[in-house]
CSV table of C-alpha atoms and ligand atoms in Angstrom, one decimal:
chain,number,residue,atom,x,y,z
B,6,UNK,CA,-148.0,41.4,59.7
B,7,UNK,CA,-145.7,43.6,57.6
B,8,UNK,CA,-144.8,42.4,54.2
B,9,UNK,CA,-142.5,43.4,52.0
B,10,UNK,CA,-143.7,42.8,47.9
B,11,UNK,CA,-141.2,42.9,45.4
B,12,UNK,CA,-142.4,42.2,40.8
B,13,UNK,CA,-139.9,42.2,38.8
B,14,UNK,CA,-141.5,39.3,36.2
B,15,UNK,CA,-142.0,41.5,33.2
B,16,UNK,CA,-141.7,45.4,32.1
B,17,UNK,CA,-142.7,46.7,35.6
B,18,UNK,CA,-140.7,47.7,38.7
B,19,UNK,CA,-142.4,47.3,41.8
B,20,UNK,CA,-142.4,47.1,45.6
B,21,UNK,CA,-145.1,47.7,48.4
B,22,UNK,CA,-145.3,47.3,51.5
B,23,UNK,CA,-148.3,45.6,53.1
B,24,UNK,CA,-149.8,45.6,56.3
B,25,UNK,CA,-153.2,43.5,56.3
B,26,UNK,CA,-155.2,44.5,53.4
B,27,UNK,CA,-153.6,48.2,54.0
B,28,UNK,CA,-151.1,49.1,50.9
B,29,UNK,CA,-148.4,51.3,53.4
B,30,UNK,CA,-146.5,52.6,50.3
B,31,UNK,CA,-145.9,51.4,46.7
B,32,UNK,CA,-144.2,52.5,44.2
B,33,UNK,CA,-144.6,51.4,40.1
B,34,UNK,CA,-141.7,52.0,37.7
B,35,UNK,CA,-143.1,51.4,33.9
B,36,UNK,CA,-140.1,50.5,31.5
B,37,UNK,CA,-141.2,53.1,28.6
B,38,UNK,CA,-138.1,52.3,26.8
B,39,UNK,CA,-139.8,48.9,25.0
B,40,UNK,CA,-142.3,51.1,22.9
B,41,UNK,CA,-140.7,51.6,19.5
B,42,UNK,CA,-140.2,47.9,19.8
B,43,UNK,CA,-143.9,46.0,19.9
B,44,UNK,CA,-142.8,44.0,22.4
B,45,UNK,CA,-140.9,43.7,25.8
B,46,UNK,CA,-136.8,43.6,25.1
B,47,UNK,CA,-135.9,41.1,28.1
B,48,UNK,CA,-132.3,42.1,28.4
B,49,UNK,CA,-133.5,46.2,28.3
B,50,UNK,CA,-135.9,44.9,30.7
B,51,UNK,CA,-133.3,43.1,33.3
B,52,UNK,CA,-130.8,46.2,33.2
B,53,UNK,CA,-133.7,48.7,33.8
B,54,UNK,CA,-134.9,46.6,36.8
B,55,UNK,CA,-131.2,46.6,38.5
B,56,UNK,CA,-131.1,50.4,37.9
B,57,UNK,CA,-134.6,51.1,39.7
B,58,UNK,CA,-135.2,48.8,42.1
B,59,UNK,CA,-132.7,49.4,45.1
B,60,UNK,CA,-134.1,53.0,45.3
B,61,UNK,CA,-137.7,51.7,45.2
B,62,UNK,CA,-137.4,49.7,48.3
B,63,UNK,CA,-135.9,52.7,50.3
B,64,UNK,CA,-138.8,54.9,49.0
B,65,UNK,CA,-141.1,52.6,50.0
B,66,UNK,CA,-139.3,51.7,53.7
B,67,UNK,CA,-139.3,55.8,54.2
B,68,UNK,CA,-142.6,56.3,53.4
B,69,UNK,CA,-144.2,53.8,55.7
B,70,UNK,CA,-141.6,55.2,58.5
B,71,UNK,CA,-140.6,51.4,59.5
B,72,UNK,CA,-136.7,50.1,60.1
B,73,UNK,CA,-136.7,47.2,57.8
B,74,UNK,CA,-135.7,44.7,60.7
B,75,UNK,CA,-139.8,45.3,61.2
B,76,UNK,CA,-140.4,43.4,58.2
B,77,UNK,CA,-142.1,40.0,59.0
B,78,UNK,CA,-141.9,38.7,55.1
B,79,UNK,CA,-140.4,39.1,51.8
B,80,UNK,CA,-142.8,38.2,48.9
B,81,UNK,CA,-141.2,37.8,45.4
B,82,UNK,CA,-142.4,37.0,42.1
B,83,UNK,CA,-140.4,33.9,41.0
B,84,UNK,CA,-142.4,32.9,38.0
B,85,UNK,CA,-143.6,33.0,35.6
B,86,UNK,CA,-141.7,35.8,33.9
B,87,UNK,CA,-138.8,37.0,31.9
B,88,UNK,CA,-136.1,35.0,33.2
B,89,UNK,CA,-133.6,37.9,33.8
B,90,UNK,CA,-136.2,40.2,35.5
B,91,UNK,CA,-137.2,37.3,37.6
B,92,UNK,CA,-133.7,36.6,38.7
B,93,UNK,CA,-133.0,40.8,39.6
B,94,UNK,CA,-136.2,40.4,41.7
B,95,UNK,CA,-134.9,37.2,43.9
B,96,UNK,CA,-131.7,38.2,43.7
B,97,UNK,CA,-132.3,41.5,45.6
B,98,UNK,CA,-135.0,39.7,47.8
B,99,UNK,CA,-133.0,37.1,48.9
B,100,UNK,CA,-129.9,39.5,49.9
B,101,UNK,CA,-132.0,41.3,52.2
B,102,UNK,CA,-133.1,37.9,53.0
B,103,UNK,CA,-129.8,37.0,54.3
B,104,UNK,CA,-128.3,39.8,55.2
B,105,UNK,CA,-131.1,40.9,57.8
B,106,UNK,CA,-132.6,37.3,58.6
B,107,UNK,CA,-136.0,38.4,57.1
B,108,UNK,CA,-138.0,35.2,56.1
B,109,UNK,CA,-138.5,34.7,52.8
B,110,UNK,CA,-141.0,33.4,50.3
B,111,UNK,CA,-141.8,32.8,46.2
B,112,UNK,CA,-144.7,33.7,44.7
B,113,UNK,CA,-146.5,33.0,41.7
B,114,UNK,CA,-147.4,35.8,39.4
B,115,UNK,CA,-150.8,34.4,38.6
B,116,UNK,CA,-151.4,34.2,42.4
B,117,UNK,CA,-150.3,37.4,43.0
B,118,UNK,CA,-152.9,39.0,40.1
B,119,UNK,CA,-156.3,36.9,41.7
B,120,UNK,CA,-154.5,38.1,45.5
B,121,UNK,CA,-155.3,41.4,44.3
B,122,UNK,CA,-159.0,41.2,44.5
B,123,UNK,CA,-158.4,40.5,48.7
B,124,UNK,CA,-156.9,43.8,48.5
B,125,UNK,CA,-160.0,45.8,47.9
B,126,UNK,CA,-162.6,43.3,48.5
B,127,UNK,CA,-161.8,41.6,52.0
B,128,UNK,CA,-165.3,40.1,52.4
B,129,UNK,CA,-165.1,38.0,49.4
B,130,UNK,CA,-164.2,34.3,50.7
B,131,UNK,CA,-163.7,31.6,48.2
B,132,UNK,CA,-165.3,29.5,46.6
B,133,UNK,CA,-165.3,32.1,43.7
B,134,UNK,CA,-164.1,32.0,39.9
B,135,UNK,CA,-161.2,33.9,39.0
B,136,UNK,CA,-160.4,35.2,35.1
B,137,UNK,CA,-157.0,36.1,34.8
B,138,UNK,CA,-156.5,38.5,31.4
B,139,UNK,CA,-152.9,40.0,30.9
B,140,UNK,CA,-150.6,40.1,28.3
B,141,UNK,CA,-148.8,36.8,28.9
B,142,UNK,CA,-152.0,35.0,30.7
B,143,UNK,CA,-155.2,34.4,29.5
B,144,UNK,CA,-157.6,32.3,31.9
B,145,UNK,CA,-160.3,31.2,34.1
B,146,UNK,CA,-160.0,29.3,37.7
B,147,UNK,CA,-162.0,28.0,40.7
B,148,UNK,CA,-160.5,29.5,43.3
B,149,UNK,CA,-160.9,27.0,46.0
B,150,UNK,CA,-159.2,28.7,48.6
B,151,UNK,CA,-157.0,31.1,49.2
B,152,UNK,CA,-154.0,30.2,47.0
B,153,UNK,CA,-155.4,26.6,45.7
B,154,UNK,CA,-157.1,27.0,42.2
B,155,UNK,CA,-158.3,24.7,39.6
B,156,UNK,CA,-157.7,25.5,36.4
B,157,UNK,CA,-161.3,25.4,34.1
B,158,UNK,CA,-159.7,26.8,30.9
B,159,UNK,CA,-157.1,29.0,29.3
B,160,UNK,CA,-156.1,30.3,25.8
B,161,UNK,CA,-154.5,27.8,23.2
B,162,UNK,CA,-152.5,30.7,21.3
B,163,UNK,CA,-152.4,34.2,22.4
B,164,UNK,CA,-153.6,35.7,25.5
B,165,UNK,CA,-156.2,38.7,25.0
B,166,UNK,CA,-153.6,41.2,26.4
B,167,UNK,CA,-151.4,40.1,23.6
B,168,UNK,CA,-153.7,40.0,20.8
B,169,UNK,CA,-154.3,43.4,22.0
B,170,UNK,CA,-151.0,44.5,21.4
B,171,UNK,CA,-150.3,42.8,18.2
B,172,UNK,CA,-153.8,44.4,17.0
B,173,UNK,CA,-152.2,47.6,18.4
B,174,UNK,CA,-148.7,47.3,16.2
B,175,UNK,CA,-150.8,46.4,13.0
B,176,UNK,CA,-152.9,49.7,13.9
B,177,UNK,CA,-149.5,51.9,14.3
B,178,UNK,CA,-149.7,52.3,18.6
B,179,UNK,CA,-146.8,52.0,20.3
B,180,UNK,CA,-146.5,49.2,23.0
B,181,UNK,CA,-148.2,47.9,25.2
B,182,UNK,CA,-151.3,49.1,22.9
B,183,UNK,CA,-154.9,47.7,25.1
B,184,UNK,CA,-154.9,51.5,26.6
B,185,UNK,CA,-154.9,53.2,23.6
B,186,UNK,CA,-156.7,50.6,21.5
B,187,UNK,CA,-160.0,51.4,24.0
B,188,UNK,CA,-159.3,54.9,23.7
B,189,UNK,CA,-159.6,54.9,20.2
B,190,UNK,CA,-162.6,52.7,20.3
B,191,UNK,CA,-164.2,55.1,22.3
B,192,UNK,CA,-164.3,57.9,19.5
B,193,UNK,CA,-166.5,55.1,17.5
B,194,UNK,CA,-170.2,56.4,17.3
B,195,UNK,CA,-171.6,53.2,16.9
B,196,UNK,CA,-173.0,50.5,14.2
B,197,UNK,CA,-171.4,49.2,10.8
B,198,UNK,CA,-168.8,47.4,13.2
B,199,UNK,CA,-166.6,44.5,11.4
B,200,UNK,CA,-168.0,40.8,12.3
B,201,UNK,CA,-164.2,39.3,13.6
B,202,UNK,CA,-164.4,36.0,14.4
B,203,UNK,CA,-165.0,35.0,17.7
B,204,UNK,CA,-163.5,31.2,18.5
B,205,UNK,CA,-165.6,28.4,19.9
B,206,UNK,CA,-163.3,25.0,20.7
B,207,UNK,CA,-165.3,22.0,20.4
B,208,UNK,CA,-165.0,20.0,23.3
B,209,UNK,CA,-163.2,22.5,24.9
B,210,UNK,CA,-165.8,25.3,26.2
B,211,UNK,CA,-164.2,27.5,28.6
B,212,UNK,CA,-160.5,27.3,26.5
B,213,UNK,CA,-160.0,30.3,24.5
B,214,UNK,CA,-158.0,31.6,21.2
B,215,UNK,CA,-157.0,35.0,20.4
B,216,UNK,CA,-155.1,33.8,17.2
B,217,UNK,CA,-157.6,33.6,14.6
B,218,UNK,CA,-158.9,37.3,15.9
B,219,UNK,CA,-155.3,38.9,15.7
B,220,UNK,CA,-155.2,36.7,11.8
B,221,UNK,CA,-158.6,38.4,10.6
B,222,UNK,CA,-157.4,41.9,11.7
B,223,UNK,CA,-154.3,41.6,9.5
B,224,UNK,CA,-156.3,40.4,6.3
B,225,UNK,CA,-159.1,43.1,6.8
B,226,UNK,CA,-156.1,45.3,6.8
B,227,UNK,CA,-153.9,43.9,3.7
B,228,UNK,CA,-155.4,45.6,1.0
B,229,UNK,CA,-156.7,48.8,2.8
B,230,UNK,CA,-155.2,52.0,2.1
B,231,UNK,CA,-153.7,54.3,4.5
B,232,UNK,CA,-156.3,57.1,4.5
B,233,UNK,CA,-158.8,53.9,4.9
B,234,UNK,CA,-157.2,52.8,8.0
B,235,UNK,CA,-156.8,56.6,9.0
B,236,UNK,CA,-160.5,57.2,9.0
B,237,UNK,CA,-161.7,53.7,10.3
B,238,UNK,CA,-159.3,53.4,12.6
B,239,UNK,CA,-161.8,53.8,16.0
B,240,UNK,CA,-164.1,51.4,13.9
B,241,UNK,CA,-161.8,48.9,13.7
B,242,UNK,CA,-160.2,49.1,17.2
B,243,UNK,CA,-164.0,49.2,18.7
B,244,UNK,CA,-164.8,46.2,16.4
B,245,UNK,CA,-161.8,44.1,17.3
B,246,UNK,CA,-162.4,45.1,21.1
B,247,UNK,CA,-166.1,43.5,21.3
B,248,UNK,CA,-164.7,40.2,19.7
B,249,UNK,CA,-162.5,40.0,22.6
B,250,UNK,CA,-164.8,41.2,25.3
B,251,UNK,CA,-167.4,38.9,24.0
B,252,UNK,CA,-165.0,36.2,23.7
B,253,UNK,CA,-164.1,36.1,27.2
B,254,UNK,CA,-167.6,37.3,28.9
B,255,UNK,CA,-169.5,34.2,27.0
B,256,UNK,CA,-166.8,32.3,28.7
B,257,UNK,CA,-166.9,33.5,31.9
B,258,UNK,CA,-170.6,33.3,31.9
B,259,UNK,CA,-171.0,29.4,30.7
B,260,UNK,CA,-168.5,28.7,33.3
B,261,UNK,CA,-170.5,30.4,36.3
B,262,UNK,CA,-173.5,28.5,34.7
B,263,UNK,CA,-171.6,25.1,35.0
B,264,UNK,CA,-169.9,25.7,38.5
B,265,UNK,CA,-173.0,26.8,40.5
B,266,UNK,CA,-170.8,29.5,42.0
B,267,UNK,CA,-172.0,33.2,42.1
B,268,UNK,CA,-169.4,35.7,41.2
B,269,UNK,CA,-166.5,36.6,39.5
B,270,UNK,CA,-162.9,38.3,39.8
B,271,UNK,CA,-161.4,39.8,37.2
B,272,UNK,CA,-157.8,40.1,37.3
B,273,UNK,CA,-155.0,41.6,35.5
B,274,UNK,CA,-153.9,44.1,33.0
B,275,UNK,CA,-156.8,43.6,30.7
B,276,UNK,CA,-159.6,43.7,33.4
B,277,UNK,CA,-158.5,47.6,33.3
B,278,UNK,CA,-160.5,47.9,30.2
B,279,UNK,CA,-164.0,49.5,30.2
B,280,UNK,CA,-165.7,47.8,27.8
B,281,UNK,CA,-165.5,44.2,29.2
B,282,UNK,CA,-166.0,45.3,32.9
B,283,UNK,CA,-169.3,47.2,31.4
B,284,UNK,CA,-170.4,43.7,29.5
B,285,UNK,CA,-169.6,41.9,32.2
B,286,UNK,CA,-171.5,43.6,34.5
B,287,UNK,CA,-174.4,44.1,32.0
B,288,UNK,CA,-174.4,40.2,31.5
B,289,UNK,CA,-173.8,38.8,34.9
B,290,UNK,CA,-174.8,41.3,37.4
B,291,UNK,CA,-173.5,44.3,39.4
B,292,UNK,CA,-172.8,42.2,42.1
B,293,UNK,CA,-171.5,39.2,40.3
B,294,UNK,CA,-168.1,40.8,39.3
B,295,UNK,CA,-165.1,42.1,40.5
B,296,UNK,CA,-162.6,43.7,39.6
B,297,UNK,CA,-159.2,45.4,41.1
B,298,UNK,CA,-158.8,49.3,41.0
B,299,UNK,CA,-156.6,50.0,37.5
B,300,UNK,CA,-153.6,50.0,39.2
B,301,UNK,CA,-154.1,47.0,41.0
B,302,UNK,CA,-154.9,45.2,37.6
B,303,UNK,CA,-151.6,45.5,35.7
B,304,UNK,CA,-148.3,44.4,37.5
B,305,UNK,CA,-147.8,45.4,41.0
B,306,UNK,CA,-146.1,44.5,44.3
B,307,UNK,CA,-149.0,44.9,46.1
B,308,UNK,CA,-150.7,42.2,44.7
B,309,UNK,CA,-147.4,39.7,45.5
B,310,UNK,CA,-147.3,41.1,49.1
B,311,UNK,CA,-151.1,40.2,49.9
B,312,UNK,CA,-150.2,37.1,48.3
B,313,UNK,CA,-147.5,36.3,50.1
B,314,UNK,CA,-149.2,37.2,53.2
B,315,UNK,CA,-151.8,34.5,52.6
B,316,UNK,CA,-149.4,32.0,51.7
B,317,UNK,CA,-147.8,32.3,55.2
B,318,UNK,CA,-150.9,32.7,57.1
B,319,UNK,CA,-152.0,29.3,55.4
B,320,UNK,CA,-148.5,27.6,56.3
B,321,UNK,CA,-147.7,27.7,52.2
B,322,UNK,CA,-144.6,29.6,52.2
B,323,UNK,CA,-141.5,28.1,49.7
B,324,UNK,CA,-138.1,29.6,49.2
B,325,UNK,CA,-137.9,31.7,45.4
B,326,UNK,CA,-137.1,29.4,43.0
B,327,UNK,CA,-136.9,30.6,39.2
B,328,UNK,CA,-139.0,27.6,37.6
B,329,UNK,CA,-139.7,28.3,34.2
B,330,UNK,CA,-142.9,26.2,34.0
B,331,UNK,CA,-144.4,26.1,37.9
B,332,UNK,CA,-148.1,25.8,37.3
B,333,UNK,CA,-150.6,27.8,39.5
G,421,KG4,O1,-151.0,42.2,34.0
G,421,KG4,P1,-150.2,43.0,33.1
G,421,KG4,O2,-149.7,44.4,33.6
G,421,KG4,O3,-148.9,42.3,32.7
G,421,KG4,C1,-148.8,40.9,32.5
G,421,KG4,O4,-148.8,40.1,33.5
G,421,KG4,O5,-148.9,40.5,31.3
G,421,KG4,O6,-151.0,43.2,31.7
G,421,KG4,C2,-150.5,43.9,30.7
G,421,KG4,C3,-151.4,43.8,29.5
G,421,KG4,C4,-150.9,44.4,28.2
G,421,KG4,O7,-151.1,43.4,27.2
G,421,KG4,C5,-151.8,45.6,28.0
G,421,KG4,O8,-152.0,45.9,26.6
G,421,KG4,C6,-153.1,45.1,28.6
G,421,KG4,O9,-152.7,44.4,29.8
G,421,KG4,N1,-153.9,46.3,29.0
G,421,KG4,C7,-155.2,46.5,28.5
G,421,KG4,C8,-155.6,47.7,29.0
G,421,KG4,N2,-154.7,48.2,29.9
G,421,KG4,C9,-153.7,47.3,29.9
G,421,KG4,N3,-155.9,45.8,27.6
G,421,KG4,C10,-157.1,46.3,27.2
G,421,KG4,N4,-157.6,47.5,27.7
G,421,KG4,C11,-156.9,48.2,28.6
G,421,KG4,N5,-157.4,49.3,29.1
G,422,ZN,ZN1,-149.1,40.3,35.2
C-alpha cells in the first residue's frame, strides 16, 4: 500500500511517502523564521507552509520514481494544530484528492506521533503504553490497539516541550529551545544542582504540571545577575532538565506498575532528549522502552502516513475535518 503523508499542524512542512513500514522519501521543512519570536507566529507559519509544500510533494513523488495515480491513500493531519497550517495541509490534500480520485483520510496528530513507533519497531503489538511529550502535548495512553487509546493522564498546564521553551527564552535561546537547553546541560560536570520542584497531583497520579517548574525557574532567576546566569547557565539548564525527566519517568513508571503492561513508547519532540531516554531506560529496563529515531520524534509525515495506513487497514478512515478539539 502506497501512502501519501502530508503535517502541516505546526512549524514543520512535511510529506513522505510510505510503503509498509518502508519510508520511500520524505522530506522536512523547519520554519526558522519563528526564533527571534519565543514562540510559533501562526500566520508566518500558514504563509511559509503554502510557499513549501507544493514542491515537497513533487520531491518526494520523484524520489520514489511512482506516477501519483499509484497512490492508494492521502493521510493528513487535521488536528490538533494551528488552524491556518491545518487548513494549507487539507486544503492541498484534498485537491489532489479530487482532482486525481485518490481516497482520502484525516488524521490525528497524536496518532500520528505514537504511529511512529510501528515505523521502526514493527514487532511491537499493543497492548502497550504510549507517552506522548511535545511542545503542545504532554501525555500518557494505553494503547489498546492500533489507533484506539485510553487516555491515563496528561498535563494540567504546560506540556514539557513547552516549559522547555519558556525555560529556554528566560535563559536567552532562541526558539524552539529543548535542543539547546540539553546541550547546555551537557557542559554541567555534575553536583550542587538546584532542587526545582517536581509536582505530585493528589488524586491525580499519572496527570502532570509543568507550570510550577517553568514559575521557580523565573524566581531563581529574578534577582541574579547576568554574569551569575552567564556562569551557571549549564547548572541551571541540567537542573531544570532532571525536574522534567523525573517528572515524567516517575510517571511513566507508576503507570506501568498499575497497568500490568510491560513496555513503553515514547513519542514526540521531547522523547529526542538524552537525558530522559537514559533515565528511562536506567529505571524501567532496556527492553521496556522505545523510542522513535530523532527525526521521527519531532513533526513528520512519516509518522501521519503509517498512521493513516493503519487507519485504513483497520476500516477507520474519515474524511479531514479541521476540529479544533477532536480528542485522541
Ligand atoms: O513533536 P514536536 O516536533 O512538535 C509538537 O507536536 O509540539 O515537538 C517539539 C517540541 C519543542 O517544544 C522542542 O523544544 C522539543 O520538542 N524538543 C526537545 C528536544 N528536541 C525537541 N525537548 C527536549 N530535548 C530535546 N532534545
Ligand atoms: Zn507534534
Amino acid at each position: 500500500m502506497l501512502t501519501l503523508g502530508i503535517e502541516t499542524s505546526c512549524d514543520e512542512t512535511s510529506v513522505a511517502l510510505l510503503k509498509g513500514t518502508s519510508i520511500l522519501a520524505d522530506r522536512i521543512y523547519t520554519q526558522t523564521m519563528h526564533e527571534g519570536f519565543g514562540g510559533v507566529v501562526p500566520e508566518i507559519a500558514s504563509r511559509a507552509h503554502i510557499r513549501k509544500i507544493d514542491a515537497l510533494c513533487d520531491a518526494v513523488v520523484a524520489e520514489s520514481r511512482i506516477d501519483i495515480s499509484e497512490i492508494d491513500l492521502i493521510a493528513v493531519t487535521d488536528g490538533p494544530g494551528l488552524a491556518g497550517a491545518l487548513l494549507v495541509g487539507i486544503s492541498f490534500a484534498l485537491g489532489l484528492h479530487c482532482a486525481r480520485g485518490i481516497p482520502i483520510t484525516g488524521v490525528h496528530h497524536l496518532d500520528g506521533h505514537i504511529s511512529a513507533i510501528a515505523l521502526e519497531y514493527p514487532a511491537l503489538r499493543p497492548p502497550f503504553l504510549a507517552l506522548v511529550v511535545s511542545g503542545g502535548h504532554t501525555a500518557l495512553y494505553t494503547v489498546l490497539e492500533w489507533g484506539v487509546y485510553a487516555l491515563l493522564g496528561q498535563t494540567i498546564d504546560d506540556a514539557a516541550g513547552e516549559a522547555f521553551d519558556k525555560v529556554g527564552k528566560m535563559l536567552g535561546f532562541s526558539y524552539p529551545a529543548g535542543r539547546a537547553i540539553e546541550e547546555c546541560a551537557r557542559h554541567y560536570g555534575g553536583g550542587d544542582l538546584i532542587a526545582f520542584p517536581r509536582a505530585r497531583l493528589a488524586g491525580h497520579e499519572l496527570d502532570f504540571s509543568f507550570s510550577g517548574l517553568k514559575t521557580a525557574v523565573k524566581y531563581f532567576l529574578a534577582d541574579k545577575t547576568a554574569e551569575f546566569l552567564e556562569t551557571n547557565k549549564a547548572r541551571i539548564c541540567a537542573s531544570f532538565q532532571l525536574a522534567v525527566v523525573e517528572a515524567l519517568t516517575r510517571n511513566v513508571a507508576a503507570a506501568l506498575r498499575a497497568s500490568g503492561l510491560l513496555c513503553v513508547a515514547v513519542v514526540g519532540g521531547v522523547a529526542c532528549n538524552g537525558a530522559l531516554r537514559a533515565q528511562l531506560r536506567a529505571e524501567l529496563g532496556e527492553t521496556s522502552v522505545f523510542f522513535p529515531s530523532p527525526k521521527l520524534c519531532t513533526d513528520n509525515a512519516a509518522m501521519i502516513a503509517m498512521a493513516g495506513q493503519g487507519m485504513a487497514l483497520g476500516g477507520r478512515l474519515r474524511f479531514p475535518s479541521c476540529q479544533p478539539s477532536r480528542p485522541l
